[in-house]
XYZ file of C-alpha atoms in Angstrom:
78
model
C -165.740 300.973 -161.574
C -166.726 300.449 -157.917
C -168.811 297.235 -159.077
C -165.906 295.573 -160.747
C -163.874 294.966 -157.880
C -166.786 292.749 -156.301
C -167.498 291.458 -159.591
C -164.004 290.275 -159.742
C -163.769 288.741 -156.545
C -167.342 286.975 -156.984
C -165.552 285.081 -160.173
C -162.479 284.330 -158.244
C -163.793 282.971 -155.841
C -166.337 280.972 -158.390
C -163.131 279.574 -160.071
C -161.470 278.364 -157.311
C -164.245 276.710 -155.918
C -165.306 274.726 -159.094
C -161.849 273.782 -159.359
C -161.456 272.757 -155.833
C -164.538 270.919 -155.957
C -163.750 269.187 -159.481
C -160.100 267.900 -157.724
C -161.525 266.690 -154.591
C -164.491 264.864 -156.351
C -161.410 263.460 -158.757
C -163.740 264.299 -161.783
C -160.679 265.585 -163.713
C -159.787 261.850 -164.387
C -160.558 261.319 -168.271
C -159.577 263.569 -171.126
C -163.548 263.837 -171.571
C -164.649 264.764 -167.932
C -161.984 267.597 -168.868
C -163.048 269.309 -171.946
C -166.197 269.384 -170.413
C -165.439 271.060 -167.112
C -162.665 273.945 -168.762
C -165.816 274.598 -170.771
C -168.505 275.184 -168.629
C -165.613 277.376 -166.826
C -165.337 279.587 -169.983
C -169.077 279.707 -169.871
C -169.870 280.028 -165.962
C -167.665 284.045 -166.269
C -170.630 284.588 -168.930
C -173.289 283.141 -166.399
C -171.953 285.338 -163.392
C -171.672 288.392 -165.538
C -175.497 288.190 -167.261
C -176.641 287.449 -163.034
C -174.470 290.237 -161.842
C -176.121 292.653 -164.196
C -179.821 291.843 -164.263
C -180.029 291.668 -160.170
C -177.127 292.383 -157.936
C -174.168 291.028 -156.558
C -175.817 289.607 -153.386
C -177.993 286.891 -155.595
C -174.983 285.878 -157.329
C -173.644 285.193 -153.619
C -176.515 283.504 -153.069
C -176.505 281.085 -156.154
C -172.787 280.568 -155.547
C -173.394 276.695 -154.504
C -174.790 276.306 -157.298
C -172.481 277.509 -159.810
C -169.613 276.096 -158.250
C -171.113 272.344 -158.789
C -172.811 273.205 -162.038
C -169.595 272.073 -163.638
C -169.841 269.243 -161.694
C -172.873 267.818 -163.112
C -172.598 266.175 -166.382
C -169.301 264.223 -164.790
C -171.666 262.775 -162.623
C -172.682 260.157 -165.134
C -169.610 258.727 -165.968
């Protein structure tokens, strides 16, 4: 119980970011760019969640960049 709190927070904050990101890129623009980025959100949780459990909270803090613009990615070629 005492790890889901951080847990939690650590996808929270993961959420908000990608979304933040996503809006102030403008890569929410076609119906395409957004399938693809509310999918790789339903599959980041899963991502976080394998990380969280096979090392520790603190790597998942440290790999936080990079799941925040791993969304991000495959918009880039459009």
């Amino acid at each position: 119980m005492s790890e889901l709190i951080p847990f939690c927070n650590d996808w929270a904050v993961g959420l908000f970011g990608s979304v933040l990101a996503a809006y102030f890129c403008s890569a929410l623009t076609t119906r395409r760019n957004k399938w693809i980025f509310w999918v790789s959100m339903t599959l980041i949780p899963v991502l976080q969640s394998w990380v969280y459990y096979l090392w520790d909270g603190s790597f998942l803090r440290k790999i936080y960049p990079l799941l925040v613009h791993l969304p991000l990615f495959p918009m880039s070629s459009t």
